[in-house]
């Protein structure tokens, strides 16, 4: 298999040396120094060559000069022999004559050569050093030639023979010797000079070589050594890291096509020490799990061919036949030109991790199953206990309505209170279990916090009253009332704390303080505290109070009942709602439980109707209709307000003046009727407001006619409020509160305080429990269908509903319910109370059928309220999912039943 590059790589790792720049610089310097060395070497060579040539020339000159001397000698010798033979009258041999002629001629040619030299120095030596030598040599040669031709002594001319006189020949030879010596000296001096020069050049060369080595080669060598060491360190570091992380490192060389493994790779794949550095692809393939092999080879091929990053997991089979999970990751490595040269990768044995994850997953599933089972158990336990308890409580309640003697009544009360305690206990245990099983869900709904708190106080009021305790609600720090959160859970927390406070206090008071502070742009922090003047809690017990089943008094003969679960639940609820709870207490002095809860801001946030002490108000009523003004007067006076009446605008102005004189201040409020003779309400308003003394007086315009002016125009005329008659007492009262307070509510009433604004304020008061029963009265004689299989429950519910004035029909299951609804078309039911678990057709199924129109189109949107024995979140959701509108849980309490019916029926009627 060949893995090559089929495209210019665009990714991967480019290996950059830390010293790259330095290397570049050194490279340039190296080239420069090599050039310098080259130049110096060439110069040395040329110089050497030049001197060699010069020496050659010098040697040849010396040679010629020597030869000339030798030829002079030889000529002189020949001439002397010839002369002797002639004197002895012997026949002179021709060879002697020839020898003389040849020597003389050669001597002449040497002379010509020496005298015609180009070297000006030699020229000078030859002629200037011995200027007569040239002529003499020429004459010498000529004389020798003449003598060589002589046949007898007579032929010898004295002029010629003079040259060959012994002292003349010696002198010539001496001169020629001097010349040769001079030449030799000259050559020697030149040689000496050239040797010196050569030595200098070599020295320079050596110095430059040394400098090059010192300044360039040495740093380069150091650099190379350093890089090498660094590379080694890096490799060792990587190897160390890889070893400690148990990473195997492999490398595929794209040029040599070789795959190499490090030690760890061998350990992972073959569980052995390395058998070779280079690994064949077959060796790699051999280990792969058959199911993963094709994919892995494909991925590997992509990684080395297309330089794709490899990041995958695969399985291998180890030599001892176990399956290992391997995580592989690779990248391409590039050279300095950006060309991929190798692919480097890591392999990690993640078998343990995978097995752990698998085990964890199994454990998680098991835990979830266990939680589900626990939840289901809780649900069924709740159902099983609540159902008979419902019967017990219902029966006891029914029994209470029958004539009983005192003893029976007392026993009945004990039985009822025991049943209630049992129910509270079950509820606590269920709640606590839900929290522990993480099944607690916190709702986020829009509600009125102020109303909720009032409700709580009202519901616990009787308990406090029985113990002659004062129960006080302090909501001064509650700057807004509409919030979003879980009102039921908040009720549970506060109720629990107040119930405890009442339980453990024998005299004095219990104060609930609630305030809101801004936590973020979207959230409030609700701070609360419940303070009592009760028995208090010893300091050492305070920390454990919030633990489950913990009570201060653990003796068997405890004075106060309870499970010790209440505060544990409260704490967990506070935490679940993003808050906390704490306690401060002094023994026999009282306790203060304080905490916080996070609430979301409501988009519907409305302003709380202020509660102002209206008895402080001075109000002027301006109306020409005396009947009207008398009614208003009486009502205001009834509320304790100081009222003055003016029957006309003119009289009003006078009264206002008088009031300033008498009270040194203006009226707080003037209620001005629009329709008056001479000067109408608007005109009066404008007139009053022109006078700066009346700036602080609130003007309220009242009219029974359609107004042509809009609110802004009325406000511009100086009025703060405007009402169309007849004004209800509650509107009027609230308006006086808002005006009297002169605070945030009035600021928000822009441009005018009107009935609509007041209604919004009033809206927040709708949930007052005292009004429930009044409202229910409107529903008397309406028909409610109860679908419930349990006969006792049927009786209890029927009794409760009849008590509220409803006509009740009970059926045993869903099928009967459908039949009943279909039969009663002429006088339809207004609501169905539906049990969930029933034989034949359960509540969920029945609801779905009704919604589908199986009980007639008329009934398809009838309100259906589930009666659930289970108080679990899932069940409630199941009810809503099947199409039911609401749910109440068993045992059914009268108040709960009333509230639900009110919310579903009042809207309809
Ligand atoms: P219990 O159902 O027993 O009241 P709680 O968890 O509500 O359970 O309270 C735990 C214990 O804390 C109580 O038994 C009581 O000893 C102590 N405690 C709670 N609230 C007060 C309080 N306001 N004053 C004195 N002791 C209190």
XYZ file of N, CA and C and ligand atoms in Angstrom, residues 496 500-501 503-504 532 535-537 545 550-552 561-568 591 593, ligand 1:
96
model
N -45.766 26.650 58.231
C -45.009 25.801 59.133
C -44.332 26.604 60.238
N -45.439 26.549 64.168
C -44.454 26.235 65.213
C -44.411 27.341 66.260
N -44.346 28.581 65.757
C -44.240 29.730 66.667
C -45.432 29.744 67.623
N -47.272 27.174 68.358
C -47.214 25.970 69.205
C -46.289 26.175 70.406
N -45.159 26.832 70.164
C -44.166 26.964 71.237
C -44.221 28.312 71.973
N -41.243 35.025 67.559
C -42.214 34.756 68.623
C -41.627 35.087 69.990
N -40.966 29.731 74.001
C -40.051 29.049 74.927
C -38.598 29.135 74.496
N -38.348 29.431 73.230
C -36.974 29.546 72.737
C -36.314 28.190 72.570
N -35.114 28.232 72.013
C -34.409 26.973 71.717
C -32.991 27.093 72.287
N -31.616 21.833 64.286
C -33.067 21.986 64.120
C -33.569 21.620 62.737
N -35.546 15.889 63.836
C -34.835 16.421 64.995
C -35.754 17.333 65.792
N -35.828 17.065 67.070
C -36.649 17.886 67.944
C -35.832 18.244 69.175
N -36.160 19.402 69.737
C -35.406 19.830 70.908
C -35.714 18.912 72.086
N -46.494 17.923 70.402
C -46.447 16.861 69.389
C -45.570 17.273 68.204
N -45.599 16.468 67.173
C -44.844 16.831 65.957
C -43.920 15.709 65.528
N -43.493 15.821 64.317
C -42.682 14.754 63.726
C -41.206 15.118 63.662
N -40.902 16.403 63.790
C -39.509 16.820 63.619
C -39.133 16.897 62.151
N -40.151 16.887 61.291
C -39.871 16.957 59.847
C -40.099 18.351 59.280
N -40.950 19.110 59.981
C -41.387 20.407 59.465
C -40.235 21.304 59.032
N -39.285 21.551 59.934
C -38.203 22.481 59.604
C -37.268 21.912 58.537
N -37.106 20.570 58.538
C -36.272 19.949 57.502
C -36.896 20.220 56.132
N -37.990 33.062 69.732
C -37.176 32.628 68.592
C -37.478 33.511 67.397
N -37.062 32.914 63.331
C -36.654 32.156 62.142
C -36.652 33.149 60.988
P -42.122 19.417 64.746
O -43.109 18.779 63.853
O -41.616 18.543 65.804
O -42.534 20.747 65.216
P -40.180 20.880 63.291
O -39.109 20.430 62.358
O -41.140 21.867 62.775
O -40.869 19.601 63.810
O -39.462 21.479 64.548
C -38.394 20.794 65.136
C -38.203 21.237 66.543
O -37.719 22.546 66.603
C -39.482 21.281 67.354
O -39.801 20.034 67.869
C -39.113 22.271 68.438
O -38.422 21.618 69.452
C -38.179 23.221 67.748
N -38.867 24.469 67.314
C -39.315 24.750 66.098
N -39.845 25.990 66.052
C -39.750 26.488 67.300
C -40.115 27.733 67.919
N -40.701 28.709 67.239
N -39.852 27.877 69.233
C -39.258 26.904 69.926
N -38.870 25.730 69.409
C -39.117 25.504 68.131
